[in-house]
Amino acid sequence: MFEKLRTLFGIFFYLSAVTLGGGLAMLPPIQEEFVEKRKWLSDEEMVDTVAAMQSMPGIIASKMAILLGFKMAGWAGGVAAFLGSILPPFIAIVALAKVVYSLRQYEIISNMFMGVRSAVVAMILMTVISTGRKILSNPDVRERAIACGIAGAGFVAMVFFGVNAISVLVTGAVLGWLLFFLCRPKAKEASK
């Protein structure tokens, strides 16, 4: 048990230390670590974990650490992963806050941060494409169409109508729940 706690702490400490741009930037390396390398989660469990994490309030990186840590090793795993995820930023903020603030006036430093932000956007786009592929690989055409319709409607609502992300998430959850119950009886009748 102690070995798993140490591993969870180490994974999140490392990821938190090397990924810039917040919790969404951590998703590709978390998927690589938990799904591909260690096989602790399936692709579906990873998608479900990301969906659950995004539907809760709070800091994305911390929520992801707590959810995955709890799933792997209970409460102790959640605490170990959470501490691993918050320690590097805490140390960095305390150690570098004054230095970064004083260097921000130089154009070369400002341009470096612009480049980092651009790279983070690319990483988030990679996560969106990866998650979208999993949704589109659903063999049920009706479920795939419903998922794409909800995703498209949510995108349009946020981009063109300024609807906030929480409203889109709650609406998507309610629609998914309703459609599950509406489509479920048909699936039972079809199997008879």
PDB file of N, CA and C in Angstrom, residues 45-144:
ATOM      1  N   GLU A  45     -12.767   4.514 -18.526  1.00  0.00           N
ATOM      2  CA  GLU A  45     -12.667   5.031 -17.153  1.00  0.00           C
ATOM      3  C   GLU A  45     -11.993   6.396 -17.132  1.00  0.00           C
ATOM      4  N   MET A  46     -11.015   6.595 -18.010  1.00  0.00           N
ATOM      5  CA  MET A  46     -10.340   7.892 -18.073  1.00  0.00           C
ATOM      6  C   MET A  46     -11.309   8.975 -18.547  1.00  0.00           C
ATOM      7  N   VAL A  47     -12.093   8.667 -19.575  1.00  0.00           N
ATOM      8  CA  VAL A  47     -13.078   9.629 -20.080  1.00  0.00           C
ATOM      9  C   VAL A  47     -14.098   9.944 -18.986  1.00  0.00           C
ATOM     10  N   ASP A  48     -14.571   8.910 -18.278  1.00  0.00           N
ATOM     11  CA  ASP A  48     -15.537   9.125 -17.198  1.00  0.00           C
ATOM     12  C   ASP A  48     -14.936   9.953 -16.072  1.00  0.00           C
ATOM     13  N   THR A  49     -13.672   9.715 -15.747  1.00  0.00           N
ATOM     14  CA  THR A  49     -13.004  10.471 -14.688  1.00  0.00           C
ATOM     15  C   THR A  49     -12.879  11.936 -15.080  1.00  0.00           C
ATOM     16  N   VAL A  50     -12.504  12.193 -16.334  1.00  0.00           N
ATOM     17  CA  VAL A  50     -12.390  13.583 -16.803  1.00  0.00           C
ATOM     18  C   VAL A  50     -13.757  14.268 -16.759  1.00  0.00           C
ATOM     19  N   ALA A  51     -14.800  13.550 -17.180  1.00  0.00           N
ATOM     20  CA  ALA A  51     -16.151  14.126 -17.152  1.00  0.00           C
ATOM     21  C   ALA A  51     -16.575  14.440 -15.715  1.00  0.00           C
ATOM     22  N   ALA A  52     -16.329  13.513 -14.801  1.00  0.00           N
ATOM     23  CA  ALA A  52     -16.688  13.746 -13.394  1.00  0.00           C
ATOM     24  C   ALA A  52     -15.888  14.912 -12.823  1.00  0.00           C
ATOM     25  N   MET A  53     -14.598  14.965 -13.152  1.00  0.00           N
ATOM     26  CA  MET A  53     -13.732  16.025 -12.643  1.00  0.00           C
ATOM     27  C   MET A  53     -14.204  17.389 -13.125  1.00  0.00           C
ATOM     28  N   GLN A  54     -14.609  17.488 -14.377  1.00  0.00           N
ATOM     29  CA  GLN A  54     -15.016  18.779 -14.923  1.00  0.00           C
ATOM     30  C   GLN A  54     -16.385  19.214 -14.436  1.00  0.00           C
ATOM     31  N   SER A  55     -17.159  18.292 -13.895  1.00  0.00           N
ATOM     32  CA  SER A  55     -18.486  18.662 -13.404  1.00  0.00           C
ATOM     33  C   SER A  55     -18.457  19.132 -11.957  1.00  0.00           C
ATOM     34  N   MET A  56     -17.286  19.112 -11.329  1.00  0.00           N
ATOM     35  CA  MET A  56     -17.157  19.542  -9.934  1.00  0.00           C
ATOM     36  C   MET A  56     -16.436  20.881  -9.856  1.00  0.00           C
ATOM     37  N   PRO A  57     -16.761  21.661  -8.835  1.00  0.00           N
ATOM     38  CA  PRO A  57     -16.051  22.937  -8.673  1.00  0.00           C
ATOM     39  C   PRO A  57     -14.642  22.723  -8.151  1.00  0.00           C
ATOM     40  N   GLY A  58     -13.771  23.665  -8.423  1.00  0.00           N
ATOM     41  CA  GLY A  58     -12.425  23.601  -7.871  1.00  0.00           C
ATOM     42  C   GLY A  58     -11.344  23.554  -8.925  1.00  0.00           C
ATOM     43  N   ILE A  59     -10.128  23.413  -8.441  1.00  0.00           N
ATOM     44  CA  ILE A  59      -8.942  23.407  -9.297  1.00  0.00           C
ATOM     45  C   ILE A  59      -8.835  22.065 -10.007  1.00  0.00           C
ATOM     46  N   ILE A  60      -8.688  22.106 -11.316  1.00  0.00           N
ATOM     47  CA  ILE A  60      -8.707  20.894 -12.136  1.00  0.00           C
ATOM     48  C   ILE A  60      -7.624  19.905 -11.724  1.00  0.00           C
ATOM     49  N   ALA A  61      -6.395  20.363 -11.565  1.00  0.00           N
ATOM     50  CA  ALA A  61      -5.292  19.459 -11.235  1.00  0.00           C
ATOM     51  C   ALA A  61      -5.534  18.766  -9.898  1.00  0.00           C
ATOM     52  N   SER A  62      -6.022  19.506  -8.918  1.00  0.00           N
ATOM     53  CA  SER A  62      -6.274  18.925  -7.601  1.00  0.00           C
ATOM     54  C   SER A  62      -7.412  17.920  -7.650  1.00  0.00           C
ATOM     55  N   LYS A  63      -8.475  18.260  -8.374  1.00  0.00           N
ATOM     56  CA  LYS A  63      -9.606  17.336  -8.488  1.00  0.00           C
ATOM     57  C   LYS A  63      -9.179  16.043  -9.165  1.00  0.00           C
ATOM     58  N   MET A  64      -8.388  16.179 -10.231  1.00  0.00           N
ATOM     59  CA  MET A  64      -7.927  14.991 -10.954  1.00  0.00           C
ATOM     60  C   MET A  64      -7.062  14.124 -10.048  1.00  0.00           C
ATOM     61  N   ALA A  65      -6.179  14.756  -9.288  1.00  0.00           N
ATOM     62  CA  ALA A  65      -5.314  14.002  -8.373  1.00  0.00           C
ATOM     63  C   ALA A  65      -6.147  13.280  -7.324  1.00  0.00           C
ATOM     64  N   ILE A  66      -7.107  13.977  -6.737  1.00  0.00           N
ATOM     65  CA  ILE A  66      -7.928  13.362  -5.695  1.00  0.00           C
ATOM     66  C   ILE A  66      -8.750  12.205  -6.265  1.00  0.00           C
ATOM     67  N   LEU A  67      -9.394  12.431  -7.413  1.00  0.00           N
ATOM     68  CA  LEU A  67     -10.220  11.371  -8.011  1.00  0.00           C
ATOM     69  C   LEU A  67      -9.404  10.128  -8.358  1.00  0.00           C
ATOM     70  N   LEU A  68      -8.289  10.340  -9.045  1.00  0.00           N
ATOM     71  CA  LEU A  68      -7.477   9.183  -9.444  1.00  0.00           C
ATOM     72  C   LEU A  68      -6.798   8.533  -8.247  1.00  0.00           C
ATOM     73  N   GLY A  69      -6.305   9.358  -7.313  1.00  0.00           N
ATOM     74  CA  GLY A  69      -5.691   8.791  -6.106  1.00  0.00           C
ATOM     75  C   GLY A  69      -6.673   7.971  -5.304  1.00  0.00           C
ATOM     76  N   PHE A  70      -7.901   8.485  -5.149  1.00  0.00           N
ATOM     77  CA  PHE A  70      -8.939   7.757  -4.414  1.00  0.00           C
ATOM     78  C   PHE A  70      -9.288   6.461  -5.131  1.00  0.00           C
ATOM     79  N   LYS A  71      -9.394   6.525  -6.453  1.00  0.00           N
ATOM     80  CA  LYS A  71      -9.739   5.331  -7.240  1.00  0.00           C
ATOM     81  C   LYS A  71      -8.653   4.250  -7.116  1.00  0.00           C
ATOM     82  N   MET A  72      -7.389   4.682  -7.029  1.00  0.00           N
ATOM     83  CA  MET A  72      -6.282   3.727  -6.977  1.00  0.00           C
ATOM     84  C   MET A  72      -6.016   3.184  -5.562  1.00  0.00           C
ATOM     85  N   ALA A  73      -6.204   4.047  -4.523  1.00  0.00           N
ATOM     86  CA  ALA A  73      -5.794   3.620  -3.171  1.00  0.00           C
ATOM     87  C   ALA A  73      -6.652   4.214  -2.058  1.00  0.00           C
ATOM     88  N   GLY A  74      -7.904   4.513  -2.340  1.00  0.00           N
ATOM     89  CA  GLY A  74      -8.799   5.009  -1.295  1.00  0.00           C
ATOM     90  C   GLY A  74      -8.435   6.415  -0.843  1.00  0.00           C
ATOM     91  N   TRP A  75      -8.871   6.747   0.385  1.00  0.00           N
ATOM     92  CA  TRP A  75      -8.650   8.092   0.920  1.00  0.00           C
ATOM     93  C   TRP A  75      -7.174   8.441   1.003  1.00  0.00           C
ATOM     94  N   ALA A  76      -6.368   7.510   1.426  1.00  0.00           N
ATOM     95  CA  ALA A  76      -4.932   7.780   1.535  1.00  0.00           C
ATOM     96  C   ALA A  76      -4.336   8.082   0.165  1.00  0.00           C
ATOM     97  N   GLY A  77      -4.791   7.381  -0.859  1.00  0.00           N
ATOM     98  CA  GLY A  77      -4.329   7.652  -2.220  1.00  0.00           C
ATOM     99  C   GLY A  77      -4.746   9.028  -2.698  1.00  0.00           C
ATOM    100  N   GLY A  78      -5.980   9.427  -2.365  1.00  0.00           N
ATOM    101  CA  GLY A  78      -6.450  10.759  -2.725  1.00  0.00           C
ATOM    102  C   GLY A  78      -5.617  11.850  -2.080  1.00  0.00           C
ATOM    103  N   VAL A  79      -5.295  11.653  -0.803  1.00  0.00           N
ATOM    104  CA  VAL A  79      -4.483  12.643  -0.085  1.00  0.00           C
ATOM    105  C   VAL A  79      -3.065  12.691  -0.652  1.00  0.00           C
ATOM    106  N   ALA A  80      -2.466  11.516  -0.901  1.00  0.00           N
ATOM    107  CA  ALA A  80      -1.096  11.471  -1.430  1.00  0.00           C
ATOM    108  C   ALA A  80      -1.018  12.140  -2.800  1.00  0.00           C
ATOM    109  N   ALA A  81      -1.961  11.831  -3.674  1.00  0.00           N
ATOM    110  CA  ALA A  81      -1.963  12.427  -5.013  1.00  0.00           C
ATOM    111  C   ALA A  81      -2.211  13.930  -4.935  1.00  0.00           C
ATOM    112  N   PHE A  82      -3.136  14.347  -4.057  1.00  0.00           N
ATOM    113  CA  PHE A  82      -3.422  15.775  -3.890  1.00  0.00           C
ATOM    114  C   PHE A  82      -2.184  16.528  -3.419  1.00  0.00           C
ATOM    115  N   LEU A  83      -1.497  15.997  -2.406  1.00  0.00           N
ATOM    116  CA  LEU A  83      -0.284  16.662  -1.915  1.00  0.00           C
ATOM    117  C   LEU A  83       0.786  16.727  -2.998  1.00  0.00           C
ATOM    118  N   GLY A  84       0.912  15.653  -3.772  1.00  0.00           N
ATOM    119  CA  GLY A  84       1.867  15.659  -4.876  1.00  0.00           C
ATOM    120  C   GLY A  84       1.537  16.712  -5.923  1.00  0.00           C
ATOM    121  N   SER A  85       0.234  16.950  -6.146  1.00  0.00           N
ATOM    122  CA  SER A  85      -0.149  17.911  -7.178  1.00  0.00           C
ATOM    123  C   SER A  85      -0.018  19.359  -6.729  1.00  0.00           C
ATOM    124  N   ILE A  86      -0.135  19.633  -5.421  1.00  0.00           N
ATOM    125  CA  ILE A  86      -0.079  21.034  -4.983  1.00  0.00           C
ATOM    126  C   ILE A  86       1.304  21.474  -4.519  1.00  0.00           C
ATOM    127  N   LEU A  87       2.168  20.529  -4.192  1.00  0.00           N
ATOM    128  CA  LEU A  87       3.478  20.906  -3.654  1.00  0.00           C
ATOM    129  C   LEU A  87       4.363  21.649  -4.668  1.00  0.00           C
ATOM    130  N   PRO A  88       4.534  21.174  -5.899  1.00  0.00           N
ATOM    131  CA  PRO A  88       5.385  21.913  -6.842  1.00  0.00           C
ATOM    132  C   PRO A  88       4.929  23.349  -7.105  1.00  0.00           C
ATOM    133  N   PRO A  89       3.620  23.583  -7.358  1.00  0.00           N
ATOM    134  CA  PRO A  89       3.236  24.985  -7.572  1.00  0.00           C
ATOM    135  C   PRO A  89       3.449  25.848  -6.330  1.00  0.00           C
ATOM    136  N   PHE A  90       3.214  25.279  -5.175  1.00  0.00           N
ATOM    137  CA  PHE A  90       3.417  26.038  -3.941  1.00  0.00           C
ATOM    138  C   PHE A  90       4.886  26.439  -3.810  1.00  0.00           C
ATOM    139  N   ILE A  91       5.773  25.489  -4.026  1.00  0.00           N
ATOM    140  CA  ILE A  91       7.211  25.767  -3.933  1.00  0.00           C
ATOM    141  C   ILE A  91       7.618  26.799  -4.989  1.00  0.00           C
ATOM    142  N   ALA A  92       7.110  26.613  -6.213  1.00  0.00           N
ATOM    143  CA  ALA A  92       7.473  27.526  -7.302  1.00  0.00           C
ATOM    144  C   ALA A  92       6.970  28.940  -7.037  1.00  0.00           C
ATOM    145  N   ILE A  93       5.758  29.047  -6.538  1.00  0.00           N
ATOM    146  CA  ILE A  93       5.204  30.377  -6.273  1.00  0.00           C
ATOM    147  C   ILE A  93       5.997  31.082  -5.188  1.00  0.00           C
ATOM    148  N   VAL A  94       6.296  30.363  -4.132  1.00  0.00           N
ATOM    149  CA  VAL A  94       7.046  30.969  -3.028  1.00  0.00           C
ATOM    150  C   VAL A  94       8.451  31.369  -3.483  1.00  0.00           C
ATOM    151  N   ALA A  95       9.100  30.496  -4.252  1.00  0.00           N
ATOM    152  CA  ALA A  95      10.492  30.740  -4.631  1.00  0.00           C
ATOM    153  C   ALA A  95      10.659  31.745  -5.774  1.00  0.00           C
ATOM    154  N   LEU A  96       9.710  31.773  -6.710  1.00  0.00           N
ATOM    155  CA  LEU A  96       9.928  32.552  -7.933  1.00  0.00           C
ATOM    156  C   LEU A  96       9.018  33.761  -8.137  1.00  0.00           C
ATOM    157  N   ALA A  97       8.090  34.006  -7.255  1.00  0.00           N
ATOM    158  CA  ALA A  97       7.120  35.083  -7.482  1.00  0.00           C
ATOM    159  C   ALA A  97       7.790  36.429  -7.717  1.00  0.00           C
ATOM    160  N   LYS A  98       8.695  36.797  -6.877  1.00  0.00           N
ATOM    161  CA  LYS A  98       9.337  38.102  -7.001  1.00  0.00           C
ATOM    162  C   LYS A  98      10.220  38.169  -8.256  1.00  0.00           C
ATOM    163  N   VAL A  99      10.925  37.072  -8.549  1.00  0.00           N
ATOM    164  CA  VAL A  99      11.806  37.047  -9.717  1.00  0.00           C
ATOM    165  C   VAL A  99      11.002  37.200 -11.005  1.00  0.00           C
ATOM    166  N   VAL A 100       9.930  36.422 -11.134  1.00  0.00           N
ATOM    167  CA  VAL A 100       9.115  36.478 -12.347  1.00  0.00           C
ATOM    168  C   VAL A 100       8.505  37.861 -12.520  1.00  0.00           C
ATOM    169  N   TYR A 101       8.030  38.429 -11.445  1.00  0.00           N
ATOM    170  CA  TYR A 101       7.424  39.756 -11.525  1.00  0.00           C
ATOM    171  C   TYR A 101       8.435  40.794 -12.009  1.00  0.00           C
ATOM    172  N   SER A 102       9.659  40.705 -11.527  1.00  0.00           N
ATOM    173  CA  SER A 102      10.668  41.685 -11.938  1.00  0.00           C
ATOM    174  C   SER A 102      11.148  41.456 -13.377  1.00  0.00           C
ATOM    175  N   LEU A 103      11.111  40.208 -13.869  1.00  0.00           N
ATOM    176  CA  LEU A 103      11.560  39.911 -15.234  1.00  0.00           C
ATOM    177  C   LEU A 103      10.489  40.153 -16.292  1.00  0.00           C
ATOM    178  N   ARG A 104       9.248  40.301 -15.872  1.00  0.00           N
ATOM    179  CA  ARG A 104       8.147  40.454 -16.808  1.00  0.00           C
ATOM    180  C   ARG A 104       8.280  41.694 -17.676  1.00  0.00           C
ATOM    181  N   GLN A 105       9.023  42.652 -17.227  1.00  0.00           N
ATOM    182  CA  GLN A 105       9.185  43.893 -17.992  1.00  0.00           C
ATOM    183  C   GLN A 105      10.039  43.702 -19.250  1.00  0.00           C
ATOM    184  N   TYR A 106      10.816  42.627 -19.313  1.00  0.00           N
ATOM    185  CA  TYR A 106      11.671  42.375 -20.479  1.00  0.00           C
ATOM    186  C   TYR A 106      10.879  41.676 -21.577  1.00  0.00           C
ATOM    187  N   GLU A 107      11.016  42.176 -22.794  1.00  0.00           N
ATOM    188  CA  GLU A 107      10.230  41.662 -23.917  1.00  0.00           C
ATOM    189  C   GLU A 107      10.523  40.190 -24.209  1.00  0.00           C
ATOM    190  N   ILE A 108      11.763  39.769 -24.092  1.00  0.00           N
ATOM    191  CA  ILE A 108      12.103  38.379 -24.391  1.00  0.00           C
ATOM    192  C   ILE A 108      11.405  37.418 -23.430  1.00  0.00           C
ATOM    193  N   ILE A 109      11.308  37.777 -22.168  1.00  0.00           N
ATOM    194  CA  ILE A 109      10.620  36.939 -21.180  1.00  0.00           C
ATOM    195  C   ILE A 109       9.122  36.906 -21.493  1.00  0.00           C
ATOM    196  N   SER A 110       8.564  38.054 -21.827  1.00  0.00           N
ATOM    197  CA  SER A 110       7.150  38.130 -22.186  1.00  0.00           C
ATOM    198  C   SER A 110       6.855  37.240 -23.391  1.00  0.00           C
ATOM    199  N   ASN A 111       7.737  37.233 -24.379  1.00  0.00           N
ATOM    200  CA  ASN A 111       7.568  36.387 -25.568  1.00  0.00           C
ATOM    201  C   ASN A 111       7.703  34.908 -25.236  1.00  0.00           C
ATOM    202  N   MET A 112       8.582  34.585 -24.305  1.00  0.00           N
ATOM    203  CA  MET A 112       8.723  33.184 -23.886  1.00  0.00           C
ATOM    204  C   MET A 112       7.411  32.680 -23.285  1.00  0.00           C
ATOM    205  N   PHE A 113       6.791  33.491 -22.431  1.00  0.00           N
ATOM    206  CA  PHE A 113       5.525  33.082 -21.831  1.00  0.00           C
ATOM    207  C   PHE A 113       4.425  32.962 -22.872  1.00  0.00           C
ATOM    208  N   MET A 114       4.449  33.801 -23.906  1.00  0.00           N
ATOM    209  CA  MET A 114       3.480  33.674 -24.978  1.00  0.00           C
ATOM    210  C   MET A 114       3.664  32.328 -25.686  1.00  0.00           C
ATOM    211  N   GLY A 115       4.901  31.926 -25.903  1.00  0.00           N
ATOM    212  CA  GLY A 115       5.173  30.627 -26.521  1.00  0.00           C
ATOM    213  C   GLY A 115       4.694  29.470 -25.671  1.00  0.00           C
ATOM    214  N   VAL A 116       4.886  29.565 -24.353  1.00  0.00           N
ATOM    215  CA  VAL A 116       4.414  28.519 -23.442  1.00  0.00           C
ATOM    216  C   VAL A 116       2.892  28.424 -23.498  1.00  0.00           C
ATOM    217  N   ARG A 117       2.207  29.558 -23.482  1.00  0.00           N
ATOM    218  CA  ARG A 117       0.740  29.553 -23.557  1.00  0.00           C
ATOM    219  C   ARG A 117       0.267  28.909 -24.860  1.00  0.00           C
ATOM    220  N   SER A 118       0.965  29.180 -25.948  1.00  0.00           N
ATOM    221  CA  SER A 118       0.602  28.585 -27.242  1.00  0.00           C
ATOM    222  C   SER A 118       0.763  27.068 -27.207  1.00  0.00           C
ATOM    223  N   ALA A 119       1.819  26.597 -26.591  1.00  0.00           N
ATOM    224  CA  ALA A 119       2.037  25.149 -26.473  1.00  0.00           C
ATOM    225  C   ALA A 119       0.946  24.499 -25.627  1.00  0.00           C
ATOM    226  N   VAL A 120       0.509  25.188 -24.590  1.00  0.00           N
ATOM    227  CA  VAL A 120      -0.557  24.663 -23.733  1.00  0.00           C
ATOM    228  C   VAL A 120      -1.858  24.535 -24.527  1.00  0.00           C
ATOM    229  N   VAL A 121      -2.156  25.500 -25.382  1.00  0.00           N
ATOM    230  CA  VAL A 121      -3.350  25.419 -26.230  1.00  0.00           C
ATOM    231  C   VAL A 121      -3.270  24.173 -27.112  1.00  0.00           C
ATOM    232  N   ALA A 122      -2.104  23.887 -27.664  1.00  0.00           N
ATOM    233  CA  ALA A 122      -1.932  22.694 -28.502  1.00  0.00           C
ATOM    234  C   ALA A 122      -2.178  21.418 -27.692  1.00  0.00           C
ATOM    235  N   MET A 123      -1.710  21.383 -26.444  1.00  0.00           N
ATOM    236  CA  MET A 123      -1.916  20.204 -25.603  1.00  0.00           C
ATOM    237  C   MET A 123      -3.397  20.013 -25.275  1.00  0.00           C
ATOM    238  N   ILE A 124      -4.105  21.106 -25.018  1.00  0.00           N
ATOM    239  CA  ILE A 124      -5.535  21.007 -24.734  1.00  0.00           C
ATOM    240  C   ILE A 124      -6.280  20.519 -25.972  1.00  0.00           C
ATOM    241  N   LEU A 125      -5.902  21.020 -27.146  1.00  0.00           N
ATOM    242  CA  LEU A 125      -6.523  20.577 -28.395  1.00  0.00           C
ATOM    243  C   LEU A 125      -6.285  19.081 -28.610  1.00  0.00           C
ATOM    244  N   MET A 126      -5.086  18.606 -28.272  1.00  0.00           N
ATOM    245  CA  MET A 126      -4.787  17.182 -28.395  1.00  0.00           C
ATOM    246  C   MET A 126      -5.717  16.351 -27.503  1.00  0.00           C
ATOM    247  N   THR A 127      -5.984  16.833 -26.298  1.00  0.00           N
ATOM    248  CA  THR A 127      -6.892  16.138 -25.386  1.00  0.00           C
ATOM    249  C   THR A 127      -8.305  16.126 -25.938  1.00  0.00           C
ATOM    250  N   VAL A 128      -8.746  17.241 -26.503  1.00  0.00           N
ATOM    251  CA  VAL A 128     -10.086  17.315 -27.087  1.00  0.00           C
ATOM    252  C   VAL A 128     -10.212  16.302 -28.227  1.00  0.00           C
ATOM    253  N   ILE A 129      -9.223  16.227 -29.085  1.00  0.00           N
ATOM    254  CA  ILE A 129      -9.261  15.295 -30.211  1.00  0.00           C
ATOM    255  C   ILE A 129      -9.263  13.857 -29.717  1.00  0.00           C
ATOM    256  N   SER A 130      -8.425  13.554 -28.728  1.00  0.00           N
ATOM    257  CA  SER A 130      -8.349  12.201 -28.175  1.00  0.00           C
ATOM    258  C   SER A 130      -9.676  11.784 -27.549  1.00  0.00           C
ATOM    259  N   THR A 131     -10.278  12.675 -26.754  1.00  0.00           N
ATOM    260  CA  THR A 131     -11.559  12.366 -26.125  1.00  0.00           C
ATOM    261  C   THR A 131     -12.649  12.254 -27.175  1.00  0.00           C
ATOM    262  N   GLY A 132     -12.627  13.134 -28.162  1.00  0.00           N
ATOM    263  CA  GLY A 132     -13.614  13.073 -29.243  1.00  0.00           C
ATOM    264  C   GLY A 132     -13.548  11.769 -30.013  1.00  0.00           C
ATOM    265  N   ARG A 133     -12.366  11.255 -30.253  1.00  0.00           N
ATOM    266  CA  ARG A 133     -12.219   9.972 -30.956  1.00  0.00           C
ATOM    267  C   ARG A 133     -12.873   8.838 -30.171  1.00  0.00           C
ATOM    268  N   LYS A 134     -12.730   8.868 -28.855  1.00  0.00           N
ATOM    269  CA  LYS A 134     -13.327   7.820 -28.030  1.00  0.00           C
ATOM    270  C   LYS A 134     -14.848   7.873 -28.117  1.00  0.00           C
ATOM    271  N   ILE A 135     -15.395   9.100 -28.113  1.00  0.00           N
ATOM    272  CA  ILE A 135     -16.848   9.247 -28.229  1.00  0.00           C
ATOM    273  C   ILE A 135     -17.307   8.787 -29.604  1.00  0.00           C
ATOM    274  N   LEU A 136     -16.562   9.146 -30.641  1.00  0.00           N
ATOM    275  CA  LEU A 136     -16.946   8.788 -32.005  1.00  0.00           C
ATOM    276  C   LEU A 136     -16.736   7.310 -32.316  1.00  0.00           C
ATOM    277  N   SER A 137     -15.993   6.599 -31.465  1.00  0.00           N
ATOM    278  CA  SER A 137     -15.765   5.179 -31.717  1.00  0.00           C
ATOM    279  C   SER A 137     -16.883   4.302 -31.146  1.00  0.00           C
ATOM    280  N   ASN A 138     -17.886   4.920 -30.507  1.00  0.00           N
ATOM    281  CA  ASN A 138     -19.028   4.179 -29.974  1.00  0.00           C
ATOM    282  C   ASN A 138     -19.722   3.459 -31.122  1.00  0.00           C
ATOM    283  N   PRO A 139     -19.913   2.130 -31.031  1.00  0.00           N
ATOM    284  CA  PRO A 139     -20.510   1.392 -32.155  1.00  0.00           C
ATOM    285  C   PRO A 139     -21.991   1.711 -32.387  1.00  0.00           C
ATOM    286  N   ASP A 140     -22.690   2.197 -31.373  1.00  0.00           N
ATOM    287  CA  ASP A 140     -24.101   2.543 -31.520  1.00  0.00           C
ATOM    288  C   ASP A 140     -24.218   3.901 -32.209  1.00  0.00           C
ATOM    289  N   VAL A 141     -24.745   3.906 -33.422  1.00  0.00           N
ATOM    290  CA  VAL A 141     -24.836   5.122 -34.225  1.00  0.00           C
ATOM    291  C   VAL A 141     -25.704   6.166 -33.533  1.00  0.00           C
ATOM    292  N   ARG A 142     -26.797   5.736 -32.916  1.00  0.00           N
ATOM    293  CA  ARG A 142     -27.695   6.680 -32.245  1.00  0.00           C
ATOM    294  C   ARG A 142     -26.985   7.363 -31.076  1.00  0.00           C
ATOM    295  N   GLU A 143     -26.290   6.596 -30.244  1.00  0.00           N
ATOM    296  CA  GLU A 143     -25.571   7.184 -29.111  1.00  0.00           C
ATOM    297  C   GLU A 143     -24.461   8.130 -29.587  1.00  0.00           C
ATOM    298  N   ARG A 144     -23.787   7.721 -30.645  1.00  0.00           N
ATOM    299  CA  ARG A 144     -22.730   8.566 -31.202  1.00  0.00           C
ATOM    300  C   ARG A 144     -23.308   9.883 -31.714  1.00  0.00           C
TER     301      ARG A 144
END
